Amino acid sequence: MAAKRASQPRKSVWLTPRPARGRRAAESGSGAGNLDREKIVATAVRLLDAEGDAQFSMRLLAAELNVTPMSVYWYVANKDDLMELALDAVAGEIDLPDLTAGRPWQSDLRALAAAWRRTMVAHPWAIRSYGEYLNIGPQSMRFSACAQTVVARSPLPEQERPAALSAVFQYVYGFTSMESRWLEYGRESGRTADEFLEEVAGSVAEAPGIEAGGGMMERHSGVSIGELRDRDFDRALDWLLAGMCAGLTA
Amino acid sequence: MAAKRASQPRKSVWLTPRPARGRRAAESGSGAGNLDREKIVATAVRLLDAEGDAQFSMRLLAAELNVTPMSVYWYVANKDDLMELALDAVAGEIDLPDLTAGRPWQSDLRALAAAWRRTMVAHPWAIRSYGEYLNIGPQSMRFSACAQTVVARSPLPEQERPAALSAVFQYVYGFTSMESRWLEYGRESGRTADEFLEEVAGSVAEAPGIEAGGGMMERHSGVSIGELRDRDFDRALDWLLAGMCAGLTA
DNA sequence: ACCTGAACACCGTTCAAGT
DNA sequence: ACCTGAACACCGTTCAAGT
């Protein structure tokens, strides 16, 4: 996607909200065959999950909905808008931690990071879209608001908090991008992710330096790649949080 | 790109090296009009920089080279291969620090991160491709080897080093993805990146939480957005490095 | 108000053919 | 050995027209 050149560049759905049409049919509670934006977005998410974003198209979506391709355009202005809507929909699936449970802010932040990662890995196309769009839909904002509440409870001085949030979530974004790409490679190649990793590592072993795939291909001694990944994920968060707190006492 | 579904899934150029054809013309030193893989890749990089990856196509490339679209396919198997070659070419532009200068390993690691970021921001399409492909070409490996040499000099225990490298570079990847996307938004919208950020921040300010764009839109008091970004980038690396080293004494 | 059909301006890539 | 031309199977999206 990524907005072909146009005289007027595209603006996010959230910045120029299109009327969510098709409400009449939805509200009148008529037959299941009717379209509305919600149904379109839900179907898009399902197809994106099943087919991947490379395979997904407006035409495929329309076929799945048993309508002509152009019918969809009554409800969404274009494919980019639809992708933003789909992305916000999956952002709504992220489990937010219960902030009233009285856990330490670090635990809540970790829970948030883990929940984000889980959701993105469940929808591999979503992490790519996340890098493409503005992510300011209601569900994304719900997540951001929660994250901000969490750091607001930390002892970090107020002017440090945005940087702390960026650091954590930019890391999580980077980690998750790599992770879901490796999982996709595994799926595409028909082998397991572990086997694919072995193969690449093998083809590359003669070179002086490795680290391909963000250094995920070393030290498997009994423990599975998945566990190693989880461990690395937690470890980096340990380091970041330790670094932030170390700054406080200095 | 991202490999349309095929019976045999695509393999990286680097895993199944295609013969770099067209060497005859290149070696015989004949006229400038002749094609070879090097010239094709260089032109692709130039076009990707100038037009963006959304605008770039095999047909556009062929036109720029004054040949028929299909001529290019004599030298590269497909567009994905070409993108991998282009990506490795820009990886060759990354300035590696001089490791014989006797600087502390943290400085070298920071220099490496900064050089990577600089190159990726200079070629905004490259960061997207980086997330898409395997990045195991010779120039990528040169970079990885250097990074591994740097951490090998750190006091980190050997089994921690891959995780440390991943943590740093996954963060840098995440940061740089967001950064170049914001810069693109600015360019696309015709305004400066700062103005665009203001606009989005404005449209979003009524919501309870902000942090859109990775929390880059707060606290500008005199200092430019660019400086703030640089500061946040360094800050997160401070935290990561501090966290790693803190673990050593414990 | 909602949906269709035909068309436009693109893609990447195939295949058989030219020189 | 290298390059072309025509064609295939797609895209997203326009526009005017139907109900």
Coordinates of C-alpha atoms (C1' of nucleotides) in Angstrom, one line a residue:
Chain A
M1 CA 0.0 0.0 0.0
A2 CA 1.9 3.1 1.2
A3 CA -0.1 5.7 -0.8
K4 CA 0.8 5.9 -4.4
R5 CA 1.7 9.3 -5.5
A6 CA -1.2 11.7 -5.7
S7 CA -1.8 15.4 -5.9
Q8 CA -3.4 15.4 -2.5
P9 CA -1.5 12.9 -0.3
R10 CA -3.7 10.5 1.6
K11 CA -4.6 11.3 5.2
S12 CA -5.3 8.8 7.9
V13 CA -8.9 7.6 8.4
W14 CA -8.6 8.9 11.9
L15 CA -7.6 12.4 10.9
T16 CA -10.4 12.8 8.3
P17 CA -13.1 10.5 9.7
R18 CA -15.2 9.1 6.8
P19 CA -18.9 8.6 7.7
A20 CA -19.3 4.9 8.6
R21 CA -22.0 4.1 6.1
G22 CA -24.3 1.2 5.9
R23 CA -25.6 1.8 9.4
R24 CA -29.2 1.7 8.2
A25 CA -29.1 -1.9 7.4
A26 CA -27.2 -2.8 10.6
E27 CA -29.6 -0.9 12.8
S28 CA -32.7 -2.2 11.2
G29 CA -31.4 -5.6 12.1
S30 CA -32.2 -7.0 8.7
G31 CA -30.7 -10.2 7.1
A32 CA -27.2 -11.5 7.6
G33 CA -26.3 -10.8 4.0
N34 CA -26.0 -7.0 4.4
L35 CA -22.8 -5.1 4.5
D36 CA -21.6 -2.6 7.0
R37 CA -18.2 -1.3 7.9
E38 CA -17.8 -3.5 10.9
K39 CA -18.5 -6.7 9.0
I40 CA -16.1 -5.6 6.2
V41 CA -13.3 -4.9 8.7
A42 CA -13.9 -8.2 10.5
T43 CA -13.8 -10.1 7.2
A44 CA -10.6 -8.3 6.2
V45 CA -8.9 -9.2 9.4
R46 CA -9.9 -12.9 8.9
L47 CA -8.6 -12.9 5.4
L48 CA -5.4 -11.1 6.3
D49 CA -4.8 -13.7 9.0
A50 CA -5.6 -16.6 6.7
E51 CA -3.9 -15.4 3.4
G52 CA -1.4 -12.9 4.5
D53 CA -1.2 -9.3 3.4
A54 CA 0.6 -10.2 0.1
Q55 CA -2.4 -12.3 -0.9
F56 CA -5.1 -10.0 0.5
S57 CA -6.8 -7.7 -2.0
M58 CA -10.0 -5.7 -2.3
R59 CA -11.2 -8.1 -4.9
L60 CA -10.6 -11.1 -2.7
L61 CA -12.4 -9.4 0.1
A62 CA -15.3 -8.6 -2.1
A63 CA -15.5 -12.2 -3.3
E64 CA -15.5 -13.4 0.3
L65 CA -18.4 -11.0 1.1
N66 CA -20.2 -12.1 -2.0
V67 CA -20.3 -8.7 -3.6
T68 CA -18.7 -6.8 -6.4
P69 CA -15.3 -5.3 -5.7
M70 CA -16.7 -1.8 -5.9
S71 CA -19.4 -2.4 -3.3
V72 CA -16.8 -2.3 -0.5
Y73 CA -15.9 1.3 -1.6
W74 CA -19.3 2.4 -0.4
Y75 CA -18.1 1.8 3.2
V76 CA -14.4 2.5 3.0
A77 CA -12.7 5.2 0.9
N78 CA -9.7 3.0 -0.1
K79 CA -7.5 0.1 0.8
D80 CA -5.3 2.1 3.1
D81 CA -8.2 3.3 5.1
L82 CA -9.4 -0.3 5.4
M83 CA -5.9 -1.4 6.6
E84 CA -6.0 1.2 9.3
L85 CA -9.4 0.1 10.4
A86 CA -8.3 -3.5 10.5
L87 CA -5.1 -2.6 12.4
D88 CA -7.1 -0.7 15.0
A89 CA -9.4 -3.7 15.3
V90 CA -6.6 -6.0 16.3
A91 CA -5.2 -3.4 18.6
G92 CA -8.5 -3.9 20.4
E93 CA -7.6 -7.5 21.1
I94 CA -4.6 -6.5 23.2
D95 CA -5.1 -7.6 26.8
L96 CA -4.5 -4.6 29.0
P97 CA -3.2 -5.4 32.5
D98 CA -5.5 -4.6 35.4
L99 CA -3.8 -1.4 36.8
T100 CA -5.8 -1.6 40.0
A101 CA -4.2 -4.8 41.1
G102 CA -1.4 -2.9 42.8
R103 CA 1.4 -4.6 41.0
P104 CA 4.7 -2.7 40.6
W105 CA 4.8 -0.5 37.5
Q106 CA 7.6 -2.6 36.0
S107 CA 5.3 -5.7 36.0
D108 CA 2.5 -3.7 34.4
L109 CA 4.9 -2.4 31.7
R110 CA 6.2 -5.9 31.0
A111 CA 2.6 -7.2 30.8
L112 CA 1.8 -4.5 28.3
A113 CA 4.8 -5.3 26.2
A114 CA 4.0 -9.0 26.3
A115 CA 0.4 -8.5 25.4
W116 CA 1.3 -6.3 22.5
R117 CA 3.8 -8.8 21.2
R118 CA 1.3 -11.6 21.5
T119 CA -1.3 -9.8 19.5
M120 CA 1.2 -8.8 16.8
V121 CA 2.5 -12.3 16.4
A122 CA -1.0 -13.6 16.1
H123 CA -1.6 -11.3 13.1
P124 CA 1.7 -11.1 11.3
W125 CA 0.5 -8.6 8.7
A126 CA -0.3 -6.2 11.6
I127 CA 3.2 -5.5 12.5
R128 CA 4.0 -4.4 8.9
S129 CA 0.9 -2.2 8.9
Y130 CA 1.9 -0.8 12.2
G131 CA 5.1 0.6 10.7
E132 CA 3.1 2.0 7.8
Y133 CA 0.3 4.0 9.4
L134 CA -0.3 6.5 12.2
N135 CA -1.9 4.1 14.7
I136 CA -4.0 6.7 16.3
G137 CA -7.3 4.9 16.2
P138 CA -9.4 4.5 19.3
Q139 CA -8.0 1.0 20.2
S140 CA -4.5 2.1 19.7
M141 CA -5.1 5.1 21.9
R142 CA -6.6 2.9 24.5
F143 CA -3.4 1.0 24.6
S144 CA -1.2 4.2 24.6
A145 CA -3.2 5.7 27.4
C146 CA -2.7 2.5 29.5
A147 CA 1.0 2.6 28.8
Q148 CA 1.2 6.2 29.9
T149 CA -0.7 5.5 33.0
V150 CA 1.8 2.8 33.9
V151 CA 4.9 5.0 33.5
A152 CA 3.2 7.8 35.3
R153 CA 3.3 5.6 38.4
S154 CA 7.0 5.0 38.0
P155 CA 9.5 7.1 39.9
L156 CA 10.9 8.4 36.6
P157 CA 10.9 12.2 36.4
E158 CA 8.1 13.4 34.3
Q159 CA 10.2 14.7 31.4
E160 CA 11.9 11.3 31.0
R161 CA 8.7 9.3 30.7
P162 CA 8.0 9.8 27.0
A163 CA 11.6 8.7 26.2
A164 CA 11.2 5.7 28.4
L165 CA 8.0 4.6 26.7
S166 CA 9.5 5.1 23.2
A167 CA 12.6 3.1 24.2
V168 CA 10.5 0.2 25.4
F169 CA 8.0 0.1 22.6
Q170 CA 10.4 0.7 19.8
Y171 CA 12.4 -2.2 21.1
V172 CA 9.3 -4.3 21.3
Y173 CA 8.3 -3.3 17.8
G174 CA 11.8 -4.2 16.5
F175 CA 11.8 -7.5 18.2
T176 CA 8.3 -8.4 17.1
S177 CA 9.0 -7.5 13.5
M178 CA 11.9 -9.8 13.4
E179 CA 10.1 -12.5 15.2
S180 CA 7.0 -12.6 13.1
R181 CA 9.1 -12.4 9.9
W182 CA 11.0 -15.5 11.0
L183 CA 7.8 -17.3 11.8
E184 CA 6.5 -16.4 8.3
Y185 CA 9.7 -17.7 6.7
G186 CA 9.2 -20.9 8.5
R187 CA 5.6 -21.2 7.4
E188 CA 6.5 -20.3 3.8
S189 CA 9.3 -22.7 3.6
G190 CA 7.1 -25.5 4.9
R191 CA 9.7 -26.5 7.5
T192 CA 9.4 -25.5 11.1
A193 CA 10.8 -22.1 12.1
D194 CA 13.6 -24.0 13.9
E195 CA 14.6 -25.9 10.8
F196 CA 14.5 -22.9 8.6
L197 CA 16.8 -21.1 11.1
E198 CA 19.2 -24.0 11.0
E199 CA 19.3 -24.0 7.2
V200 CA 20.1 -20.2 7.0
A201 CA 22.6 -20.5 9.8
G202 CA 24.3 -23.3 7.9
S203 CA 24.4 -21.4 4.6
V204 CA 26.0 -18.5 6.4
A205 CA 28.3 -20.2 8.8
E206 CA 31.4 -19.9 6.7
A207 CA 31.2 -16.1 6.8
P208 CA 33.2 -14.4 9.6
G209 CA 30.2 -12.9 11.4
I210 CA 26.7 -14.3 11.9
E211 CA 23.9 -12.5 13.8
A212 CA 21.6 -12.8 10.8
G213 CA 18.0 -12.6 12.0
G214 CA 19.0 -10.5 15.0
G215 CA 21.2 -13.1 16.6
M216 CA 18.4 -15.6 17.1
M217 CA 20.3 -18.6 15.8
E218 CA 22.9 -19.4 18.4
R219 CA 23.1 -21.5 21.5
H220 CA 20.4 -24.1 21.3
S221 CA 21.3 -26.6 23.8
G222 CA 18.1 -28.6 24.4
V223 CA 16.0 -25.5 24.8
S224 CA 13.7 -24.7 21.9
I225 CA 14.1 -21.6 19.7
G226 CA 10.8 -20.3 21.0
E227 CA 11.9 -20.4 24.6
L228 CA 15.2 -18.8 23.7
R229 CA 13.2 -16.0 22.0
D230 CA 11.1 -15.5 25.0
R231 CA 14.1 -15.3 27.2
D232 CA 15.9 -12.8 25.0
F233 CA 12.7 -10.7 24.9
D234 CA 12.5 -10.6 28.7
R235 CA 16.2 -10.0 29.1
A236 CA 16.3 -6.9 27.0
L237 CA 13.4 -5.5 29.0
D238 CA 15.4 -6.3 32.1
W239 CA 18.3 -4.3 30.8
L240 CA 16.1 -1.3 29.8
L241 CA 14.3 -1.2 33.1
A242 CA 17.5 -1.6 35.0
G243 CA 19.2 1.1 33.1
M244 CA 16.3 3.5 33.7
C245 CA 16.2 2.9 37.4
A246 CA 20.0 3.0 37.7
G247 CA 19.8 6.6 36.3
L248 CA 17.5 7.4 39.2
T249 CA 19.9 6.8 42.0
A250 CA 22.9 8.4 40.3
Chain B
M1 CA 6.8 -7.6 -2.6
A2 CA 6.8 -10.3 0.0
A3 CA 6.6 -13.3 -2.3
K4 CA 3.2 -14.0 -3.8
R5 CA 2.1 -17.5 -3.1
A6 CA 3.9 -20.0 -5.2
S7 CA 4.3 -23.8 -5.2
Q8 CA 8.0 -23.4 -4.4
P9 CA 8.4 -20.5 -2.0
R10 CA 11.1 -17.9 -3.0
K11 CA 14.6 -18.3 -1.5
S12 CA 16.9 -15.4 -0.8
V13 CA 19.4 -14.5 -3.6
W14 CA 22.1 -15.2 -1.1
L15 CA 20.9 -18.7 -0.4
T16 CA 20.7 -19.7 -4.0
P17 CA 23.1 -17.4 -5.7
R18 CA 22.1 -16.6 -9.3
P19 CA 25.0 -16.2 -11.7
A20 CA 25.7 -12.5 -12.1
R21 CA 25.3 -12.4 -15.8
G22 CA 26.3 -9.7 -18.2
R23 CA 29.9 -9.9 -17.1
R24 CA 31.1 -10.3 -20.6
A25 CA 30.1 -6.8 -21.6
A26 CA 31.3 -5.3 -18.4
E27 CA 34.7 -7.0 -18.6
S28 CA 35.3 -6.2 -22.2
G29 CA 35.0 -2.6 -21.2
S30 CA 32.6 -1.8 -24.0
G31 CA 30.2 1.1 -24.3
A32 CA 28.4 2.8 -21.4
G33 CA 25.0 1.6 -22.8
N34 CA 25.5 -2.0 -21.7
L35 CA 23.8 -3.6 -18.8
D36 CA 25.2 -5.6 -16.0
R37 CA 24.0 -6.5 -12.6
E38 CA 26.0 -3.8 -10.8
K39 CA 24.6 -1.0 -13.0
I40 CA 21.0 -2.4 -12.6
V41 CA 21.4 -2.4 -8.8
A42 CA 22.9 1.1 -8.7
T43 CA 20.1 2.4 -10.8
A44 CA 17.5 0.7 -8.7
V45 CA 18.9 2.3 -5.5
R46 CA 18.9 5.7 -7.2
L47 CA 15.3 5.3 -8.3
L48 CA 14.2 3.9 -4.9
D49 CA 15.7 6.9 -3.2
A50 CA 14.2 9.4 -5.6
E51 CA 10.7 7.9 -6.1
G52 CA 10.2 5.7 -3.0
D53 CA 9.5 2.0 -3.0
A54 CA 5.7 2.5 -3.7
Q55 CA 6.6 4.2 -7.0
F56 CA 9.4 1.9 -7.9
S57 CA 8.7 -0.8 -10.4
M58 CA 10.6 -3.1 -12.8
R59 CA 9.0 -1.2 -15.6
L60 CA 10.2 2.1 -14.3
L61 CA 13.6 0.7 -13.8
A62 CA 13.7 -0.6 -17.3
A63 CA 12.6 2.7 -18.7
E64 CA 15.4 4.5 -16.8
L65 CA 17.9 2.0 -18.2
N66 CA 16.4 2.5 -21.7
V67 CA 15.5 -1.1 -22.2
T68 CA 12.5 -3.3 -22.3
P69 CA 11.1 -4.4 -18.9
M70 CA 12.1 -8.0 -19.6
S71 CA 15.7 -7.2 -20.3
V72 CA 16.3 -6.7 -16.6
Y73 CA 15.3 -10.3 -16.0
W74 CA 18.3 -11.5 -17.8
Y75 CA 20.4 -10.2 -14.9
V76 CA 18.1 -10.7 -11.9
A77 CA 15.6 -13.5 -11.4
N78 CA 12.8 -11.3 -10.0
K79 CA 12.0 -8.1 -8.1
D80 CA 12.6 -9.6 -4.7
D81 CA 16.1 -10.6 -5.6
L82 CA 16.7 -7.2 -6.9
M83 CA 15.5 -5.6 -3.7
E84 CA 17.8 -7.9 -1.7
L85 CA 20.7 -6.8 -3.9
A86 CA 19.8 -3.1 -3.5
L87 CA 19.5 -3.5 0.2
D88 CA 22.9 -5.1 0.5
A89 CA 24.3 -2.3 -1.7
V90 CA 23.2 0.3 0.8
A91 CA 24.4 -1.8 3.7
G92 CA 27.8 -1.3 2.0
E93 CA 27.5 2.5 2.7
I94 CA 27.4 2.0 6.5
D95 CA 30.5 3.6 8.0
L96 CA 32.1 1.0 10.3
P97 CA 34.1 2.4 13.2
D98 CA 37.8 1.8 13.3
L99 CA 38.1 -0.9 15.9
T100 CA 41.9 -0.5 16.2
A101 CA 41.5 3.0 17.6
G102 CA 41.3 1.6 21.1
R103 CA 38.0 3.2 22.0
P104 CA 35.8 1.5 24.7
W105 CA 33.5 -1.1 23.3
Q106 CA 30.4 1.0 24.2
S107 CA 31.6 3.8 22.0
D108 CA 32.2 1.4 19.1
L109 CA 28.7 -0.1 19.6
R110 CA 27.1 3.4 19.7
A111 CA 29.1 4.4 16.5
L112 CA 27.8 1.3 14.8
A113 CA 24.2 2.0 15.8
A114 CA 24.5 5.6 14.7
A115 CA 26.0 4.6 11.4
W116 CA 23.3 2.1 10.7
R117 CA 20.6 4.6 11.6
R118 CA 22.1 7.3 9.4
T119 CA 22.3 5.0 6.4
M120 CA 18.7 3.7 6.9
V121 CA 17.3 7.2 7.2
A122 CA 19.1 8.2 4.0
H123 CA 17.3 5.4 2.2
P124 CA 13.8 5.2 3.7
W125 CA 12.8 2.2 1.6
A126 CA 15.7 0.3 3.0
I127 CA 14.3 -0.1 6.5
R128 CA 11.1 -1.6 5.1
S129 CA 13.1 -4.0 3.0
Y130 CA 15.3 -4.8 6.0
G131 CA 12.2 -6.1 7.8
E132 CA 11.2 -8.2 4.7
Y133 CA 14.4 -10.0 3.7
L134 CA 17.0 -12.1 5.3
N135 CA 19.9 -9.6 5.2
I136 CA 22.7 -12.1 4.8
G137 CA 24.4 -10.5 1.8
P138 CA 28.1 -9.8 2.0
Q139 CA 27.7 -6.2 3.1
S140 CA 25.2 -7.1 5.8
M141 CA 27.6 -9.8 7.0
R142 CA 30.4 -7.3 7.1
F143 CA 28.3 -5.2 9.4
S144 CA 27.3 -8.1 11.6
A145 CA 30.9 -9.3 11.8
C146 CA 31.9 -5.9 13.0
A147 CA 29.2 -5.8 15.6
Q148 CA 30.2 -9.2 16.9
T149 CA 33.8 -8.2 17.2
V150 CA 32.7 -5.2 19.2
V151 CA 30.7 -7.1 21.8
A152 CA 33.4 -9.8 21.9
R153 CA 35.6 -7.1 23.5
S154 CA 33.0 -6.3 26.1
P155 CA 33.1 -7.8 29.6
L156 CA 29.8 -9.5 28.9
P157 CA 29.9 -13.3 29.4
E158 CA 30.0 -15.1 26.1
Q159 CA 26.5 -16.6 26.2
E160 CA 25.0 -13.2 26.8
R161 CA 26.5 -11.5 23.8
P162 CA 24.0 -12.6 21.1
A163 CA 21.1 -11.4 23.3
A164 CA 22.9 -8.1 23.9
L165 CA 23.4 -7.6 20.1
S166 CA 19.8 -8.4 19.4
A167 CA 18.5 -6.1 22.1
V168 CA 20.6 -3.2 20.7
F169 CA 19.8 -3.7 17.1
Q170 CA 16.2 -4.6 17.5
Y171 CA 15.8 -1.3 19.3
V172 CA 17.7 0.6 16.6
Y173 CA 15.5 -1.1 14.0
G174 CA 12.4 -0.1 15.8
F175 CA 13.5 3.5 16.4
T176 CA 14.7 3.9 12.8
S177 CA 11.5 2.5 11.3
M178 CA 9.4 5.0 13.2
E179 CA 11.8 7.8 12.5
S180 CA 11.9 7.3 8.7
R181 CA 8.2 6.8 8.6
W182 CA 7.6 10.2 10.3
L183 CA 10.1 11.8 7.9
E184 CA 8.2 10.4 5.0
Y185 CA 4.9 11.6 6.4
G186 CA 6.4 15.0 6.5
R187 CA 7.6 14.9 3.0
E188 CA 4.3 13.5 1.7
S189 CA 2.3 16.1 3.5
G190 CA 4.4 18.9 2.1
R191 CA 4.9 20.4 5.5
T192 CA 8.0 19.9 7.6
A193 CA 8.1 16.8 9.8
D194 CA 7.7 19.1 12.8
E195 CA 4.6 20.7 11.4
F196 CA 3.1 17.4 10.5
L197 CA 3.8 16.2 14.1
E198 CA 2.0 19.2 15.5
E199 CA -1.0 18.6 13.3
V200 CA -1.3 15.0 14.4
A201 CA -0.7 15.8 18.0
G202 CA -3.5 18.4 17.7
S203 CA -6.0 16.1 16.2
V204 CA -5.3 13.6 18.9
A205 CA -4.9 15.7 21.9
E206 CA -8.5 15.3 23.2
A207 CA -8.0 11.6 23.7
P208 CA -6.9 10.5 27.2
G209 CA -3.5 9.1 26.1
I210 CA -1.1 10.4 23.5
E211 CA 2.2 8.6 22.6
A212 CA 1.2 8.3 18.9
G213 CA 4.4 8.1 16.9
G214 CA 6.3 6.4 19.7
G215 CA 6.0 9.4 22.0
M216 CA 8.0 11.8 19.8
M217 CA 5.6 14.6 20.1
E218 CA 6.0 16.1 23.5
R219 CA 8.1 18.7 25.2
H220 CA 9.4 20.9 22.5
S221 CA 10.7 23.9 24.4
G222 CA 13.0 25.7 21.9
V223 CA 14.8 22.5 20.9
S224 CA 13.9 21.1 17.5
I225 CA 12.3 17.7 16.9
G226 CA 15.4 16.4 15.3
E227 CA 17.5 17.2 18.3
L228 CA 14.9 15.6 20.6
R229 CA 15.0 12.5 18.5
D230 CA 18.7 12.2 18.6
R231 CA 18.6 12.7 22.4
D232 CA 16.0 9.9 22.8
F233 CA 18.0 7.6 20.6
D234 CA 21.1 8.1 22.7
R235 CA 19.2 7.9 25.9
A236 CA 17.7 4.5 25.2
L237 CA 21.2 3.2 24.3
D238 CA 22.4 4.6 27.6
W239 CA 19.8 2.6 29.4
L240 CA 20.5 -0.6 27.5
L241 CA 24.2 -0.4 28.1
A242 CA 23.8 0.6 31.7
G243 CA 21.4 -2.3 32.2
M244 CA 23.8 -4.8 30.7
C245 CA 26.7 -3.6 32.7
A246 CA 24.7 -3.4 35.9
G247 CA 24.0 -7.1 35.5
L248 CA 27.7 -7.8 35.5
T249 CA 28.4 -6.6 39.1
A250 CA 25.3 -8.2 40.5
Chain C
dA1 C1' -29.1 4.3 -0.3
dC2 C1' -26.7 0.8 -2.0
dC3 C1' -24.6 -2.0 -5.6
dT4 C1' -23.0 -3.3 -10.3
dG5 C1' -20.2 -3.4 -14.9
dA6 C1' -17.1 -1.8 -17.7
dA7 C1' -13.0 0.5 -18.1
dC8 C1' -8.4 2.7 -17.0
dA9 C1' -3.9 2.7 -15.7
dC10 C1' -1.1 0.1 -13.8
dC11 C1' 1.7 -4.3 -11.8
dG12 C1' 5.3 -8.8 -12.0
dT13 C1' 6.3 -12.3 -14.9
dT14 C1' 5.7 -16.2 -18.8
dC15 C1' 7.0 -17.6 -23.1
dA16 C1' 8.4 -17.7 -27.7
dA17 C1' 10.8 -15.2 -30.8
dG18 C1' 14.3 -12.3 -32.6
dT19 C1' 19.5 -10.9 -33.4
Chain D
dA1 C1' 24.5 -14.1 -25.2
dC2 C1' 21.4 -10.7 -24.8
dC3 C1' 17.1 -8.3 -25.8
dT4 C1' 12.3 -7.7 -27.5
dG5 C1' 6.9 -8.0 -28.0
dA6 C1' 2.9 -9.9 -26.9
dA7 C1' 0.3 -11.9 -23.6
dC8 C1' -1.4 -13.5 -18.9
dA9 C1' -3.1 -12.9 -14.6
dC10 C1' -3.4 -9.9 -11.6
dC11 C1' -3.9 -5.0 -8.9
dG12 C1' -6.6 -0.4 -6.9
dT13 C1' -9.7 2.7 -8.4
dT14 C1' -12.8 5.9 -11.7
dC15 C1' -17.0 6.7 -13.5
dA16 C1' -21.6 6.2 -15.1
dA17 C1' -25.4 3.4 -14.6
dG18 C1' -28.6 0.6 -12.4
dT19 C1' -32.3 -0.6 -8.5

